C-alpha cells in the first residue's frame, strides 16, 4: 500500500505542477517540499478487505507551507478511490494536519493520517 500511495502522490504532484517529492523514507538531504508516506496499523475487515492507516508527513521551509502541503497530500490520498484501479474502495477516516517537529532537521513538518478501505 505504501508504494501505491507514493506512486499516486508522485503522479498527482506532477500533474498539478507541484514541486513536492514523495517517498517512503526521508533522504539525507530533505527537498524543500517533501512528503513521507508511512504505514501504521491496519484493520482487517475480512479476507478481502483491509483498512490500512497511512501516516503522511509533510516537510517545508515554513510552518504555513508544511501545513498546506500536508493538507494537499491528505486531500489527494482521500481522492484515491476516484483515480485508482479498484484497489482503493474508499476513505474510512482522516485526521487534520498537526505540527510534528523533526528534531533532526530545521525544516517545518506537519503530520496527518488517512485510513483507506482497500482490496489488496
PDB file of C-alpha atoms in Angstrom:
ATOM      1  CA  UNK A   1       0.000   0.000   0.000  1.00  0.00           C
ATOM      2  CA  UNK A   2       2.858   2.357   0.824  1.00  0.00           C
ATOM      3  CA  UNK A   3       4.389   2.057  -2.645  1.00  0.00           C
ATOM      4  CA  UNK A   4       0.973   2.535  -4.269  1.00  0.00           C
ATOM      5  CA  UNK A   5       0.354   5.765  -2.333  1.00  0.00           C
ATOM      6  CA  UNK A   6       3.859   7.108  -3.020  1.00  0.00           C
ATOM      7  CA  UNK A   7       3.438   6.449  -6.749  1.00  0.00           C
ATOM      8  CA  UNK A   8      -0.020   8.044  -6.681  1.00  0.00           C
ATOM      9  CA  UNK A   9       1.255  11.193  -4.942  1.00  0.00           C
ATOM     10  CA  UNK A  10       4.196  11.480  -7.355  1.00  0.00           C
ATOM     11  CA  UNK A  11       1.843  11.251 -10.340  1.00  0.00           C
ATOM     12  CA  UNK A  12      -0.639  13.719  -8.863  1.00  0.00           C
ATOM     13  CA  UNK A  13       2.087  16.199  -7.884  1.00  0.00           C
ATOM     14  CA  UNK A  14       3.476  16.046 -11.429  1.00  0.00           C
ATOM     15  CA  UNK A  15       0.015  16.512 -12.967  1.00  0.00           C
ATOM     16  CA  UNK A  16      -0.634  19.528 -10.728  1.00  0.00           C
ATOM     17  CA  UNK A  17       2.780  21.110 -11.348  1.00  0.00           C
ATOM     18  CA  UNK A  18       3.587  20.659  -7.651  1.00  0.00           C
ATOM     19  CA  UNK A  19       7.317  20.691  -6.917  1.00  0.00           C
ATOM     20  CA  UNK A  20       6.992  18.434  -3.848  1.00  0.00           C
ATOM     21  CA  UNK A  21       8.562  14.991  -3.848  1.00  0.00           C
ATOM     22  CA  UNK A  22       7.107  11.900  -2.175  1.00  0.00           C
ATOM     23  CA  UNK A  23       8.850   8.811  -0.806  1.00  0.00           C
ATOM     24  CA  UNK A  24       8.639   6.211   1.932  1.00  0.00           C
ATOM     25  CA  UNK A  25      11.933   7.265   3.523  1.00  0.00           C
ATOM     26  CA  UNK A  26      13.362  10.669   4.383  1.00  0.00           C
ATOM     27  CA  UNK A  27      16.503  11.336   2.321  1.00  0.00           C
ATOM     28  CA  UNK A  28      19.663  12.681   3.969  1.00  0.00           C
ATOM     29  CA  UNK A  29      19.113  15.998   2.221  1.00  0.00           C
ATOM     30  CA  UNK A  30      15.419  16.754   2.542  1.00  0.00           C
ATOM     31  CA  UNK A  31      13.953  18.517  -0.507  1.00  0.00           C
ATOM     32  CA  UNK A  32      12.389  21.956   0.018  1.00  0.00           C
ATOM     33  CA  UNK A  33       8.916  20.364  -0.274  1.00  0.00           C
ATOM     34  CA  UNK A  34       8.660  16.705   0.663  1.00  0.00           C
ATOM     35  CA  UNK A  35       6.011  14.192   1.768  1.00  0.00           C
ATOM     36  CA  UNK A  36       6.925  10.976   3.541  1.00  0.00           C
ATOM     37  CA  UNK A  37       4.372   8.159   3.389  1.00  0.00           C
ATOM     38  CA  UNK A  38       4.445   5.565   6.160  1.00  0.00           C
ATOM     39  CA  UNK A  39       2.026   2.806   7.100  1.00  0.00           C
ATOM     40  CA  UNK A  40       0.771   2.330  10.641  1.00  0.00           C
ATOM     41  CA  UNK A  41      -1.527  -0.422  11.786  1.00  0.00           C
ATOM     42  CA  UNK A  42      -4.143  -1.950   9.505  1.00  0.00           C
ATOM     43  CA  UNK A  43      -7.518  -3.383  10.408  1.00  0.00           C
ATOM     44  CA  UNK A  44      -8.609  -6.467   8.532  1.00  0.00           C
ATOM     45  CA  UNK A  45     -12.371  -6.472   7.932  1.00  0.00           C
ATOM     46  CA  UNK A  46     -12.325  -9.902   6.301  1.00  0.00           C
ATOM     47  CA  UNK A  47     -10.140 -11.954   3.957  1.00  0.00           C
ATOM     48  CA  UNK A  48     -10.734  -9.487   1.119  1.00  0.00           C
ATOM     49  CA  UNK A  49     -10.919  -6.012   2.666  1.00  0.00           C
ATOM     50  CA  UNK A  50      -8.389  -4.181   4.849  1.00  0.00           C
ATOM     51  CA  UNK A  51      -8.154  -0.682   6.334  1.00  0.00           C
ATOM     52  CA  UNK A  52      -4.504   0.448   6.379  1.00  0.00           C
ATOM     53  CA  UNK A  53      -3.631   3.590   8.322  1.00  0.00           C
ATOM     54  CA  UNK A  54      -1.328   5.845   6.305  1.00  0.00           C
ATOM     55  CA  UNK A  55       0.824   8.441   8.024  1.00  0.00           C
ATOM     56  CA  UNK A  56       1.675  11.468   5.883  1.00  0.00           C
ATOM     57  CA  UNK A  57       4.490  13.773   6.999  1.00  0.00           C
ATOM     58  CA  UNK A  58       4.973  16.985   5.041  1.00  0.00           C
ATOM     59  CA  UNK A  59       8.230  18.948   5.193  1.00  0.00           C
ATOM     60  CA  UNK A  60       8.672  22.524   4.002  1.00  0.00           C
ATOM     61  CA  UNK A  61      10.693  25.648   4.773  1.00  0.00           C
ATOM     62  CA  UNK A  62       7.934  27.258   6.879  1.00  0.00           C
ATOM     63  CA  UNK A  63       5.054  26.106   9.082  1.00  0.00           C
ATOM     64  CA  UNK A  64       2.347  27.517   6.775  1.00  0.00           C
ATOM     65  CA  UNK A  65       3.938  25.792   3.756  1.00  0.00           C
ATOM     66  CA  UNK A  66       4.258  22.473   5.608  1.00  0.00           C
ATOM     67  CA  UNK A  67       0.634  22.686   6.754  1.00  0.00           C
ATOM     68  CA  UNK A  68      -0.593  23.464   3.221  1.00  0.00           C
ATOM     69  CA  UNK A  69       1.460  20.629   1.709  1.00  0.00           C
ATOM     70  CA  UNK A  70       0.185  18.173   4.333  1.00  0.00           C
ATOM     71  CA  UNK A  71      -3.395  19.238   3.650  1.00  0.00           C
ATOM     72  CA  UNK A  72      -2.875  18.874  -0.116  1.00  0.00           C
ATOM     73  CA  UNK A  73      -1.371  15.393   0.288  1.00  0.00           C
ATOM     74  CA  UNK A  74      -4.240  14.400   2.602  1.00  0.00           C
ATOM     75  CA  UNK A  75      -6.836  15.599   0.082  1.00  0.00           C
ATOM     76  CA  UNK A  76      -5.109  13.757  -2.751  1.00  0.00           C
ATOM     77  CA  UNK A  77      -4.892  10.472  -0.836  1.00  0.00           C
ATOM     78  CA  UNK A  78      -8.552  10.829   0.178  1.00  0.00           C
ATOM     79  CA  UNK A  79      -9.369  11.151  -3.545  1.00  0.00           C
ATOM     80  CA  UNK A  80      -7.620   7.878  -4.465  1.00  0.00           C
ATOM     81  CA  UNK A  81     -10.893   5.922  -4.876  1.00  0.00           C
ATOM     82  CA  UNK A  82     -11.768   8.275  -7.752  1.00  0.00           C
ATOM     83  CA  UNK A  83      -8.427   7.634  -9.504  1.00  0.00           C
ATOM     84  CA  UNK A  84      -7.199   4.167  -8.526  1.00  0.00           C
ATOM     85  CA  UNK A  85      -7.695   0.878 -10.341  1.00  0.00           C
ATOM     86  CA  UNK A  86     -10.247  -0.567  -7.904  1.00  0.00           C
ATOM     87  CA  UNK A  87      -7.785  -1.482  -5.144  1.00  0.00           C
ATOM     88  CA  UNK A  88      -8.798   1.555  -3.100  1.00  0.00           C
ATOM     89  CA  UNK A  89     -12.529   1.415  -2.459  1.00  0.00           C
ATOM     90  CA  UNK A  90     -12.859   4.366  -0.108  1.00  0.00           C
ATOM     91  CA  UNK A  91     -11.541   6.549   2.652  1.00  0.00           C
ATOM     92  CA  UNK A  92     -12.634   5.429   6.116  1.00  0.00           C
ATOM     93  CA  UNK A  93     -11.214   8.329   8.145  1.00  0.00           C
ATOM     94  CA  UNK A  94      -8.559  11.018   8.179  1.00  0.00           C
ATOM     95  CA  UNK A  95      -7.065  13.408  10.688  1.00  0.00           C
ATOM     96  CA  UNK A  96      -6.318  17.072  10.171  1.00  0.00           C
ATOM     97  CA  UNK A  97      -2.667  18.131   9.864  1.00  0.00           C
ATOM     98  CA  UNK A  98      -0.918  18.815  13.166  1.00  0.00           C
ATOM     99  CA  UNK A  99       2.571  20.212  13.853  1.00  0.00           C
ATOM    100  CA  UNK A 100       5.121  17.414  14.218  1.00  0.00           C
ATOM    101  CA  UNK A 101       8.577  18.997  14.652  1.00  0.00           C
ATOM    102  CA  UNK A 102      11.523  16.994  13.333  1.00  0.00           C
ATOM    103  CA  UNK A 103      14.379  17.042  15.868  1.00  0.00           C
ATOM    104  CA  UNK A 104      16.896  16.095  13.155  1.00  0.00           C
ATOM    105  CA  UNK A 105      16.045  18.908  10.755  1.00  0.00           C
ATOM    106  CA  UNK A 106      15.476  22.646  10.749  1.00  0.00           C
ATOM    107  CA  UNK A 107      12.512  22.218   8.399  1.00  0.00           C
ATOM    108  CA  UNK A 108       8.891  22.602   9.439  1.00  0.00           C
ATOM    109  CA  UNK A 109       6.932  19.352   9.485  1.00  0.00           C
ATOM    110  CA  UNK A 110       3.219  18.585   9.758  1.00  0.00           C
ATOM    111  CA  UNK A 111       1.630  15.142  10.035  1.00  0.00           C
ATOM    112  CA  UNK A 112      -1.797  13.684   9.350  1.00  0.00           C
ATOM    113  CA  UNK A 113      -3.293  10.243   8.920  1.00  0.00           C
ATOM    114  CA  UNK A 114      -5.616   8.735   6.332  1.00  0.00           C
ATOM    115  CA  UNK A 115      -7.289   5.356   6.681  1.00  0.00           C
ATOM    116  CA  UNK A 116      -8.296   3.770   3.399  1.00  0.00           C
ATOM    117  CA  UNK A 117     -10.558   0.872   2.547  1.00  0.00           C
ATOM    118  CA  UNK A 118      -8.610  -1.416   0.220  1.00  0.00           C
ATOM    119  CA  UNK A 119      -8.935  -4.740  -1.549  1.00  0.00           C
ATOM    120  CA  UNK A 120      -5.287  -5.859  -1.694  1.00  0.00           C
TER     121      UNK A 120
END
